[in-house]
PDB file of C-alpha atoms in Angstrom:
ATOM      1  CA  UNK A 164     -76.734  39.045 -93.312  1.00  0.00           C
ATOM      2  CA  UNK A 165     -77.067  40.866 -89.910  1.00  0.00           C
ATOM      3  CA  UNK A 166     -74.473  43.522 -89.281  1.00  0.00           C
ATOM      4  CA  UNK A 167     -73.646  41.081 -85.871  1.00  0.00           C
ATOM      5  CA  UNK A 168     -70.797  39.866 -88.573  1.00  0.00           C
ATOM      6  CA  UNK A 169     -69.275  41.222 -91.802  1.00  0.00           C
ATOM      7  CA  UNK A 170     -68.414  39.067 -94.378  1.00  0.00           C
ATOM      8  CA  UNK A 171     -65.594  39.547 -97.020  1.00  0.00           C
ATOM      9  CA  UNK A 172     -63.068  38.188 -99.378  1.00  0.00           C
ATOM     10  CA  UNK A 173     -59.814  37.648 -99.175  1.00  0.00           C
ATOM     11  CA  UNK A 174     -58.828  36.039-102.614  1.00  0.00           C
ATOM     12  CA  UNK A 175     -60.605  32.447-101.954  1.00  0.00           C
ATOM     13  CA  UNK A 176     -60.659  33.078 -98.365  1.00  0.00           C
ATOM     14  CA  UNK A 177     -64.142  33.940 -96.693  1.00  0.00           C
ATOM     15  CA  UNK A 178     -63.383  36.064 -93.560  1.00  0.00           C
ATOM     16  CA  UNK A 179     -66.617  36.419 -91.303  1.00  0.00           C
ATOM     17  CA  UNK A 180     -65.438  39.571 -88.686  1.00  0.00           C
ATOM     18  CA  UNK A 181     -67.612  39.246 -85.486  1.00  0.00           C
ATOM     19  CA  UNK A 182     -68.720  43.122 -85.669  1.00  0.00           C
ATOM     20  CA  UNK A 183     -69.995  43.870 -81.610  1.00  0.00           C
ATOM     21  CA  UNK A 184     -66.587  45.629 -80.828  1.00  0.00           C
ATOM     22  CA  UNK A 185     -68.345  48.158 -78.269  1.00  0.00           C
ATOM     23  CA  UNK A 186     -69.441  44.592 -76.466  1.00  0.00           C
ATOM     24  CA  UNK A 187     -66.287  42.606 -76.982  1.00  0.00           C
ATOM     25  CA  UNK A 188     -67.749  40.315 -79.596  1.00  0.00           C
ATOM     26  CA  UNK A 189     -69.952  38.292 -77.124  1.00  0.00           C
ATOM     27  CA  UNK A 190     -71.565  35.400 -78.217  1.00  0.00           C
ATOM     28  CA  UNK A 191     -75.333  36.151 -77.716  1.00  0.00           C
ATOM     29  CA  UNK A 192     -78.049  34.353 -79.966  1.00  0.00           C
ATOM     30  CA  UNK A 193     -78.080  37.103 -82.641  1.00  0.00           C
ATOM     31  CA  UNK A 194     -74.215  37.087 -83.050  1.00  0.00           C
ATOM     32  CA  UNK A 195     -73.923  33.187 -82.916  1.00  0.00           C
ATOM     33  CA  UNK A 196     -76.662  33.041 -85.033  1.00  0.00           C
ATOM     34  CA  UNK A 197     -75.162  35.307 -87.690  1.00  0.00           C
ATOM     35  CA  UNK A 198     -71.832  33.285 -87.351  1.00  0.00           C
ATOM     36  CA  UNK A 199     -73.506  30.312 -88.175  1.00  0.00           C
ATOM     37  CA  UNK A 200     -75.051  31.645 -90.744  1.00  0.00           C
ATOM     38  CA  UNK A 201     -72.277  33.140 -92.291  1.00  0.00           C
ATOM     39  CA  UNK A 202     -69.967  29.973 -92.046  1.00  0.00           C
ATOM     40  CA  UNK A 203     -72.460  27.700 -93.468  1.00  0.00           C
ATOM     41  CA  UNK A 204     -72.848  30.287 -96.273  1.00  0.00           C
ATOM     42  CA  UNK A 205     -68.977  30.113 -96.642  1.00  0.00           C
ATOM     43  CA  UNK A 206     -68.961  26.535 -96.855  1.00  0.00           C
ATOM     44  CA  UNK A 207     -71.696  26.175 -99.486  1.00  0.00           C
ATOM     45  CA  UNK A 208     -69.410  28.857-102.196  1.00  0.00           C
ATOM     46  CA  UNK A 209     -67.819  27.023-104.482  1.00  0.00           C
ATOM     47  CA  UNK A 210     -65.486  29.830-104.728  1.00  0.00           C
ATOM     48  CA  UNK A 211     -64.326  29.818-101.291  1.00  0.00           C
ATOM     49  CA  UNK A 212     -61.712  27.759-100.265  1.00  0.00           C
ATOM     50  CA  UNK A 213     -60.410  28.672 -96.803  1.00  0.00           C
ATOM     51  CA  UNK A 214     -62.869  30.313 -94.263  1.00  0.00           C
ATOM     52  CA  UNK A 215     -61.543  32.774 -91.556  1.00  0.00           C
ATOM     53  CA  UNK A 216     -63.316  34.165 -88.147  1.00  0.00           C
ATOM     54  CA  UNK A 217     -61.615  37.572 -86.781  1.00  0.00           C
ATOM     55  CA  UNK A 218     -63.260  40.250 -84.570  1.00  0.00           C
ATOM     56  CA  UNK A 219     -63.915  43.982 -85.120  1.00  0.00           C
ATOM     57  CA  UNK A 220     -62.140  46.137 -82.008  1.00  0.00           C
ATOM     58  CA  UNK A 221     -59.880  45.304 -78.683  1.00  0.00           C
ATOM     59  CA  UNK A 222     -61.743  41.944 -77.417  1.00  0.00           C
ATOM     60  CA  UNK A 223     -61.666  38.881 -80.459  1.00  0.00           C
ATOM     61  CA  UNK A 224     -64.892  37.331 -77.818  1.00  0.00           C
ATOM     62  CA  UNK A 225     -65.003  37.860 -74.451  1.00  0.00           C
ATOM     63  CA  UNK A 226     -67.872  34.814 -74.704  1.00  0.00           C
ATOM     64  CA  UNK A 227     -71.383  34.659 -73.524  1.00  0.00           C
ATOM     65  CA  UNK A 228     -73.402  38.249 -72.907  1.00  0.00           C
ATOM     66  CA  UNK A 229     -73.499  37.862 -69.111  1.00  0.00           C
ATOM     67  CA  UNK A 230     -76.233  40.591 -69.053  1.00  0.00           C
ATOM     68  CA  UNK A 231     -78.605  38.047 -70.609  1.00  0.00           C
ATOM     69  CA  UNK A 232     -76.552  34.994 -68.897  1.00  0.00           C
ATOM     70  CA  UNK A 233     -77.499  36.324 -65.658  1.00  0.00           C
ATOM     71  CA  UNK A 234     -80.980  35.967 -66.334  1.00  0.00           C
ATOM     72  CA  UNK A 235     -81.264  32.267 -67.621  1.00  0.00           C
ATOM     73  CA  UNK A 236     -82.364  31.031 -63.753  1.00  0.00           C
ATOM     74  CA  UNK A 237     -85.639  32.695 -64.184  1.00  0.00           C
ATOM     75  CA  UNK A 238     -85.962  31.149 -67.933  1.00  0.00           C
ATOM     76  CA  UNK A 239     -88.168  27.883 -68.416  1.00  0.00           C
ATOM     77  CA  UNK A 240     -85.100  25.229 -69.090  1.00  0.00           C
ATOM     78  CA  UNK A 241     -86.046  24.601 -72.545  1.00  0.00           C
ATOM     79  CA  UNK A 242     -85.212  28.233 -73.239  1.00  0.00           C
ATOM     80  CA  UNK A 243     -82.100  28.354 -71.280  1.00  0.00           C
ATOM     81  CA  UNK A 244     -80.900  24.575 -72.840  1.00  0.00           C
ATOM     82  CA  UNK A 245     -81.705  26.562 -76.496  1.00  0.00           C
ATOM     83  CA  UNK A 246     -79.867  29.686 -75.472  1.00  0.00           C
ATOM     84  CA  UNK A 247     -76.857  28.727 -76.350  1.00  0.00           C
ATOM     85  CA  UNK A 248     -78.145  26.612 -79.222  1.00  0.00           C
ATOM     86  CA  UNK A 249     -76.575  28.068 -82.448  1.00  0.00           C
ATOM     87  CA  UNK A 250     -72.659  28.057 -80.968  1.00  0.00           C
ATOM     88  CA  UNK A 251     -73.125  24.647 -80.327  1.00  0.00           C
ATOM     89  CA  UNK A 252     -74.466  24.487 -84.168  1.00  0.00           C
ATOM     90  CA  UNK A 253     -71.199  26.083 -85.011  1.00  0.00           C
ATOM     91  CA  UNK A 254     -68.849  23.703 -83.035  1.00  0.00           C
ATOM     92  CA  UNK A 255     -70.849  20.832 -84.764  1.00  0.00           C
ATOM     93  CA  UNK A 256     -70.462  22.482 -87.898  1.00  0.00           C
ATOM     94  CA  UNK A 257     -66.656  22.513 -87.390  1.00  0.00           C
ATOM     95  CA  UNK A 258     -66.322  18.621 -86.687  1.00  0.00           C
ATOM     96  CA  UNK A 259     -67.661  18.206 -90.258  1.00  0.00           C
ATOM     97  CA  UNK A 260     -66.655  21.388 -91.807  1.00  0.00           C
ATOM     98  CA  UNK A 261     -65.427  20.555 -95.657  1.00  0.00           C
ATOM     99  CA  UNK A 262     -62.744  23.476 -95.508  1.00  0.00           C
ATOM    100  CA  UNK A 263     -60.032  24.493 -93.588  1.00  0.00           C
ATOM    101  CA  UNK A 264     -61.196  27.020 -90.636  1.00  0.00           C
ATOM    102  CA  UNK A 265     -58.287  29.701 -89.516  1.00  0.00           C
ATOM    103  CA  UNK A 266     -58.892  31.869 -85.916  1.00  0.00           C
ATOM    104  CA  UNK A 267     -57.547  35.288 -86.600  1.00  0.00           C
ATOM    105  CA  UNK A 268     -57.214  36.203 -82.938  1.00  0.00           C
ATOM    106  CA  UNK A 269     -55.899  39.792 -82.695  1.00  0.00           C
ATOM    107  CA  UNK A 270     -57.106  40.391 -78.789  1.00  0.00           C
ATOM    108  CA  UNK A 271     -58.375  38.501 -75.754  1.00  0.00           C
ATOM    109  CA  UNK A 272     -60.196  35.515 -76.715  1.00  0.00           C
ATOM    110  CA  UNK A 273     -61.958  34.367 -73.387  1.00  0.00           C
ATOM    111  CA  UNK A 274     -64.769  31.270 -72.467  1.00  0.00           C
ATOM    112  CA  UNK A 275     -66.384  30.854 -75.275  1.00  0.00           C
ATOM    113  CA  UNK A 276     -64.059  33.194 -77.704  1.00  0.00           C
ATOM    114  CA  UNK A 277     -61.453  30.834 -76.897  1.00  0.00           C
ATOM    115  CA  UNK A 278     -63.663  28.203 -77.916  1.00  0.00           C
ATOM    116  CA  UNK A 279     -64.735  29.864 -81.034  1.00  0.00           C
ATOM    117  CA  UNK A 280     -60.707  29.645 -81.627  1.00  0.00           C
ATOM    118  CA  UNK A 281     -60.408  26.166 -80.379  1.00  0.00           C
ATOM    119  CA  UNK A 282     -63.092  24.692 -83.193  1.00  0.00           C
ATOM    120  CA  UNK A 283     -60.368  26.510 -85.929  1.00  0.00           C
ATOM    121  CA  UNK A 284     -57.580  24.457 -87.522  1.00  0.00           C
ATOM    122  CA  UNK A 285     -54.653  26.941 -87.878  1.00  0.00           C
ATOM    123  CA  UNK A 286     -55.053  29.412 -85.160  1.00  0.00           C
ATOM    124  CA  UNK A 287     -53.103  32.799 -85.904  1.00  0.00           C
ATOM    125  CA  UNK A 288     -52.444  35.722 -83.296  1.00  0.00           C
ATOM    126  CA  UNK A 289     -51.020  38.882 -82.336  1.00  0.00           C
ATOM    127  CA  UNK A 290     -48.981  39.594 -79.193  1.00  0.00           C
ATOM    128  CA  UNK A 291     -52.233  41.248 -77.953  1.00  0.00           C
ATOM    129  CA  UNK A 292     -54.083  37.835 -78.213  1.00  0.00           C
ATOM    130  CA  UNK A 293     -54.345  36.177 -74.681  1.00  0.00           C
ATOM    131  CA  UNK A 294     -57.101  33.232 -73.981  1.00  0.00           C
ATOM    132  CA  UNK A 295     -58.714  32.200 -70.779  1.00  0.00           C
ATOM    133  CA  UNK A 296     -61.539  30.121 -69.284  1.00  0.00           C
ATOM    134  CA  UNK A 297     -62.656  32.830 -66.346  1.00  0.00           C
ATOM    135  CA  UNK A 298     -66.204  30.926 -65.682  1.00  0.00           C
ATOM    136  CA  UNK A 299     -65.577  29.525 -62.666  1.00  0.00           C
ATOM    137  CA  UNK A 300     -65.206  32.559 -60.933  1.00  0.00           C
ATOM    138  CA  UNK A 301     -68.982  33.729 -62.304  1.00  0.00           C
ATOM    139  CA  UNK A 302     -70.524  30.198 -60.698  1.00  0.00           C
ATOM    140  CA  UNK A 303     -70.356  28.258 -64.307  1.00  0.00           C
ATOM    141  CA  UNK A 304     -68.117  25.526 -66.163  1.00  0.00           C
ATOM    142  CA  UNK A 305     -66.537  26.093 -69.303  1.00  0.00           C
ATOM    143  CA  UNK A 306     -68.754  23.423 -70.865  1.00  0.00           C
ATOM    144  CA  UNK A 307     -69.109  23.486 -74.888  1.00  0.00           C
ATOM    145  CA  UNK A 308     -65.741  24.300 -74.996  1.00  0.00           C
ATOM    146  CA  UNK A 309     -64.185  20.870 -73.896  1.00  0.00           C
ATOM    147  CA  UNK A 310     -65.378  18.967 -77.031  1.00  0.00           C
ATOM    148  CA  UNK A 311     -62.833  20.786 -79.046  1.00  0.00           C
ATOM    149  CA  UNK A 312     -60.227  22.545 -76.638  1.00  0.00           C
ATOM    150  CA  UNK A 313     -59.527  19.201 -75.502  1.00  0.00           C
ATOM    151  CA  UNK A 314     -58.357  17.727 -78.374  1.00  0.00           C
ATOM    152  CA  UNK A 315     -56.000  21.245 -78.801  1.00  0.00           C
ATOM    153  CA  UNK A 316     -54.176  21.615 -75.918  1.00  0.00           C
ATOM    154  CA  UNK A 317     -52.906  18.980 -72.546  1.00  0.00           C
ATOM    155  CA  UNK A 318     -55.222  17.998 -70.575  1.00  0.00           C
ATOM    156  CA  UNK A 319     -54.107  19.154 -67.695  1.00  0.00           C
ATOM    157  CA  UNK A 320     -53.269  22.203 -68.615  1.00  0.00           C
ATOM    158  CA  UNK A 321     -56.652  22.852 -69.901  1.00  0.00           C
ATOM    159  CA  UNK A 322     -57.787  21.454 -66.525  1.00  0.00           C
ATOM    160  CA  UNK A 323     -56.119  23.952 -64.620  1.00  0.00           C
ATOM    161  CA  UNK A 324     -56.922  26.786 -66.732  1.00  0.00           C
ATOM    162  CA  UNK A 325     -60.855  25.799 -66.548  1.00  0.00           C
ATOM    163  CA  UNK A 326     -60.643  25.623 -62.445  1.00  0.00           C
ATOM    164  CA  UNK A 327     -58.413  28.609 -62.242  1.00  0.00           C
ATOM    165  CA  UNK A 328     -59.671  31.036 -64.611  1.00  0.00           C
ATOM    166  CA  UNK A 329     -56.206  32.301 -65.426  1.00  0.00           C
ATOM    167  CA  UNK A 330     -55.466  33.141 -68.945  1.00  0.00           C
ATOM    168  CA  UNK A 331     -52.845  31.569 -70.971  1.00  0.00           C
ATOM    169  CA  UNK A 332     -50.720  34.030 -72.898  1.00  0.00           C
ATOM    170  CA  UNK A 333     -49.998  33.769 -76.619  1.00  0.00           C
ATOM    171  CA  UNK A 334     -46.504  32.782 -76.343  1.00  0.00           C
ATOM    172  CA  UNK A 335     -47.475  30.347 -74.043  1.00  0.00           C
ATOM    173  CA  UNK A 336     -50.327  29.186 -76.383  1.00  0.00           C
ATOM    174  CA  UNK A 337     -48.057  29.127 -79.123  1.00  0.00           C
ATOM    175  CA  UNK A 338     -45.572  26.945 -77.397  1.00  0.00           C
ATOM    176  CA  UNK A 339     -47.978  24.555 -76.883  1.00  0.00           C
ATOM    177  CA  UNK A 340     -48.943  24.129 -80.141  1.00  0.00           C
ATOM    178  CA  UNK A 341     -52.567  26.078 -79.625  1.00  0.00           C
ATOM    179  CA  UNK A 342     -51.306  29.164 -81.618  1.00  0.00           C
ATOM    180  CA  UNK A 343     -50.020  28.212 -84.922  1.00  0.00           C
ATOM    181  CA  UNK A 344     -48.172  31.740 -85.772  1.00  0.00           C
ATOM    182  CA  UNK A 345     -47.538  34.720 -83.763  1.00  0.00           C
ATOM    183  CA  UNK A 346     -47.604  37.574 -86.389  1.00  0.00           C
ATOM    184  CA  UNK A 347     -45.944  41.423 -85.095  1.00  0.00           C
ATOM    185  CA  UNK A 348     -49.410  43.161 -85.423  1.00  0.00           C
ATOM    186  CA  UNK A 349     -53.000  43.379 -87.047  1.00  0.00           C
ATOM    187  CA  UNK A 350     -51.308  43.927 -90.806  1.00  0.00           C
ATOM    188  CA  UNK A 351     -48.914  41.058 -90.400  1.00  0.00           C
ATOM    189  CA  UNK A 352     -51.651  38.919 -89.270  1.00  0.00           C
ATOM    190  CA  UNK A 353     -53.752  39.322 -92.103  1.00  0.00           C
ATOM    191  CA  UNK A 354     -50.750  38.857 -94.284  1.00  0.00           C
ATOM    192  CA  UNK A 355     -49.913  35.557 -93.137  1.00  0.00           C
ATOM    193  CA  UNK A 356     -53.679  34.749 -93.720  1.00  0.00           C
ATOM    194  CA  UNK A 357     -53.449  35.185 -97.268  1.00  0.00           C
ATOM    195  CA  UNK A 358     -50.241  33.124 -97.502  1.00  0.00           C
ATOM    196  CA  UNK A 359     -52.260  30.240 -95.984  1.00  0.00           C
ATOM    197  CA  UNK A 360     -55.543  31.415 -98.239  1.00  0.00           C
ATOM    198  CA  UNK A 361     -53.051  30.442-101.174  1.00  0.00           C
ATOM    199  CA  UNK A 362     -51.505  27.148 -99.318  1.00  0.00           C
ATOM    200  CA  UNK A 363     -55.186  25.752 -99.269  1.00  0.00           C
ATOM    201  CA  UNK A 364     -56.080  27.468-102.480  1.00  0.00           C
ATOM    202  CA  UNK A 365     -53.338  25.394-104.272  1.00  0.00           C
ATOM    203  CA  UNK A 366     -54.643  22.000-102.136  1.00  0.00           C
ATOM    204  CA  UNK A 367     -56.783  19.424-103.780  1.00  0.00           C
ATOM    205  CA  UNK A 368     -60.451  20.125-102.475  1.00  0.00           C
ATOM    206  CA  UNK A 369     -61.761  17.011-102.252  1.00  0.00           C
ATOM    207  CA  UNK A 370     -58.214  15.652-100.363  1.00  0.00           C
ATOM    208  CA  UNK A 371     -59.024  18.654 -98.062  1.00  0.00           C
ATOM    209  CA  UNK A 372     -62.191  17.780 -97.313  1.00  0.00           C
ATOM    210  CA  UNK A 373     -62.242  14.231 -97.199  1.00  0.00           C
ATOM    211  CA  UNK A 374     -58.883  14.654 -95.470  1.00  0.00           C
ATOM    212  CA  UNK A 375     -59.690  17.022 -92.461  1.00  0.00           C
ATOM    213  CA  UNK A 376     -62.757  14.111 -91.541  1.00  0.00           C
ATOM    214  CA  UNK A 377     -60.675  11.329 -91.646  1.00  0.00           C
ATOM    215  CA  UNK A 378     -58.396  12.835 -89.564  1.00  0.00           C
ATOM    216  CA  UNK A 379     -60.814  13.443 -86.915  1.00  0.00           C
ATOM    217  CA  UNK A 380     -61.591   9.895 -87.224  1.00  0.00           C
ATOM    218  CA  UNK A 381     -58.525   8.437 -87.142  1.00  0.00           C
ATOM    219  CA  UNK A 382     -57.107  11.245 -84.057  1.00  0.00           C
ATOM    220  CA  UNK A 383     -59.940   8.814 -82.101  1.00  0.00           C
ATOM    221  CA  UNK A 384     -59.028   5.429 -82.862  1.00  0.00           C
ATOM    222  CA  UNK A 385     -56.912   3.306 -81.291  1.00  0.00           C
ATOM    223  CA  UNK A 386     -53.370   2.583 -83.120  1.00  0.00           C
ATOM    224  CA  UNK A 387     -54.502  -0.930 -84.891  1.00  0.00           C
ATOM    225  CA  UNK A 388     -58.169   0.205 -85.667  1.00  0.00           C
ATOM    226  CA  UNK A 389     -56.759   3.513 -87.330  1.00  0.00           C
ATOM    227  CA  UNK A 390     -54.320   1.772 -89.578  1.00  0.00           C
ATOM    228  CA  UNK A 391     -56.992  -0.169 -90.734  1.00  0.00           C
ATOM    229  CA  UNK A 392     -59.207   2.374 -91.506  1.00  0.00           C
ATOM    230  CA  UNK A 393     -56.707   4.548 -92.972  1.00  0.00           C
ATOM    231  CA  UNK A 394     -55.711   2.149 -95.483  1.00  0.00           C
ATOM    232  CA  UNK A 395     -59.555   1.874 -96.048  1.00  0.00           C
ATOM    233  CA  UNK A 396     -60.159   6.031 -96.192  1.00  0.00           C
ATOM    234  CA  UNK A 397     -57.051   5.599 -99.295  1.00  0.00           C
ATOM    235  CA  UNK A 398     -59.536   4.251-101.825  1.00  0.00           C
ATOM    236  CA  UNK A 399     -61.535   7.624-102.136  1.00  0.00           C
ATOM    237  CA  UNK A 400     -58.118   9.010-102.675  1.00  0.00           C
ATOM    238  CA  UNK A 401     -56.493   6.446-104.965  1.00  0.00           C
ATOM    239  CA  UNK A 402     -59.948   6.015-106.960  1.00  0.00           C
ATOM    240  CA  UNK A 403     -60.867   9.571-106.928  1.00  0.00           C
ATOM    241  CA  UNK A 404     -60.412  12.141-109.880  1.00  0.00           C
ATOM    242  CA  UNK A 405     -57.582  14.277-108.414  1.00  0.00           C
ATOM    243  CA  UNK A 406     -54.807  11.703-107.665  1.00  0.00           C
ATOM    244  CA  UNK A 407     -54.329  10.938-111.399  1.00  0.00           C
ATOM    245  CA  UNK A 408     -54.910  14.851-112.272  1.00  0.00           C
ATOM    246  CA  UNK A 409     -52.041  15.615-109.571  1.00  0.00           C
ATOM    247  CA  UNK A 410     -49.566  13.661-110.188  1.00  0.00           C
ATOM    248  CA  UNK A 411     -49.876  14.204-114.080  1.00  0.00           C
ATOM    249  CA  UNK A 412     -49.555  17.811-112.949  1.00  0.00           C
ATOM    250  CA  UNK A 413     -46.547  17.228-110.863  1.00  0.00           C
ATOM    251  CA  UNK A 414     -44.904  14.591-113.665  1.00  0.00           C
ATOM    252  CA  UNK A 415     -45.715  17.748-116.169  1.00  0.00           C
ATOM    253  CA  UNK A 416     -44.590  20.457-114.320  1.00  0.00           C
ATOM    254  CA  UNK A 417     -47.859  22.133-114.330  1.00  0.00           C
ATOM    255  CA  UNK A 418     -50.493  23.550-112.417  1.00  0.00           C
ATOM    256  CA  UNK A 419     -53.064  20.844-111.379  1.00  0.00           C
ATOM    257  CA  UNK A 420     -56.633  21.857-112.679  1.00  0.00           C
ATOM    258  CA  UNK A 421     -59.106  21.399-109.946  1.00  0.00           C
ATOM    259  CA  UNK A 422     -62.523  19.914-110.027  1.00  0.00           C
ATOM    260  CA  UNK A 423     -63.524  24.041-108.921  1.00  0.00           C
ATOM    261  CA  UNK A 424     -61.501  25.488-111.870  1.00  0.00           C
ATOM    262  CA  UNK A 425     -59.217  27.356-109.390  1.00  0.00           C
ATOM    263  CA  UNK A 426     -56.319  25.445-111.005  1.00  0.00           C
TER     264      UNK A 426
END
């Protein structure tokens, strides 16, 4: 794995640290690349069953590398449509992603750093987190973003903060519902991450996984149309192997014993 990102455990958390501190994070080919990488990796472990993404130093991603960004105009357009290929990659990833994905945002996440937040489930920050959309005022539109960040915060308020460029500050992210938990400093956040490693360590895996897509299913339909899916998305659950193996648990006060053997 490319030193772009460290990898590490956290009991049956995977936390991949973007590791460019010196160049706030930004999301160049090699780091998204490694990100990707790294995620997919985490995703694949059997023994992982919550993936984190934090940042090394001040910035959590200040977003594109505008030293190479600057230079795109004189690139043929294939190479400029493929430059930011694997972050796009990652936000597809995170539409189908089989675990739960937690931002650890412990500085400013800006463009596509605030993205990289946006495509996480339970974002959790530090008062030092702030997160902004500044690319209007470098001729560009905050454009991968949207697919995600619109579905996590009012549209209008996303609106403004793409044509404004002016950040959004973590109480203010956490009051709208963007920032799950504001935790004192770096040690508390990392705290609260393993108290939500051990929330989705104790889940079912398969109602996680199967779960978090029919959500983003049903978060699309219309009111009838999702009622009527949802009530056919129950049968994996209700003829599936954990139902019966968690509610004997529960019925027998006992731990339920996973497919994964982390019961």
């Amino acid at each position: 794995m490319s030193d772009a990102v460290v990898v590490a455990r956290r009991g049956s958390m995977a936390v991949v640290t973007l590791n460019r501190p010196e160049s706030r994070n930004p999301l160049d080919p090699e780091l998204s690349t490694a990100l990707l990488a790294a995620v997919r990796d985490a995703m694949a472990d059997d023994a992982v069953r919550s993936v984190a993404i934090a940042a090394e130093g001040s910035a959590f991603s200040a977003g594109g590398d505008l030293r190479q960004m600057r230079h795109l105009a004189a690139s043929p357009a294939p190479a400029a449509h493929g430059w930011p290929g694997a972050i796009v990659e990652l936000h597809h990833l995170a539409l189908q992603a089989p675990k739960p994905l937690v931002a650890l945002v412990d500085g400013p996440a800006y463009a596509g750093g605030f993205g990289l937040a946006g495509i996480c489930d339970i974002v959790l920050a530090t008062p030092r987190a702030s997160f902004a959309l500044p690319e209007v005022r470098i001729g560009l539109f905050p454009m991968i973003v949207v697919a995600h960040l619109a579905r996590s915060l009012p549209r209008k308020v996303l609106l403004e903060m793409m044509m404004t460029g002016q950040p959004l500050s973590v109480d203010d992210a956490y009051r709208l519902g963007f920032v799950a938990r504001i935790c004192t400093d770096t040690q508390a956040l990392h705290a609260e991450a393993d108290r939500y490693a051990s929330w989705f360590a104790d889940a079912a895996p398969d109602a996680i996984r199967l779960g978090r897509r029919a959500f983003a299913v049903l978060a699309d339909l219309p009111a009838p149309q999702a009622l009527d899916a949802a009530q056919l998305f129950n049968l994996a659950f209700f003829l599936g192997d954990e139902l019966p193996e968690g509610a004997g648990a529960f019925l027998e006060k006992r731990r339920p014993a996973w497919a994964d053997g982390d019961g």
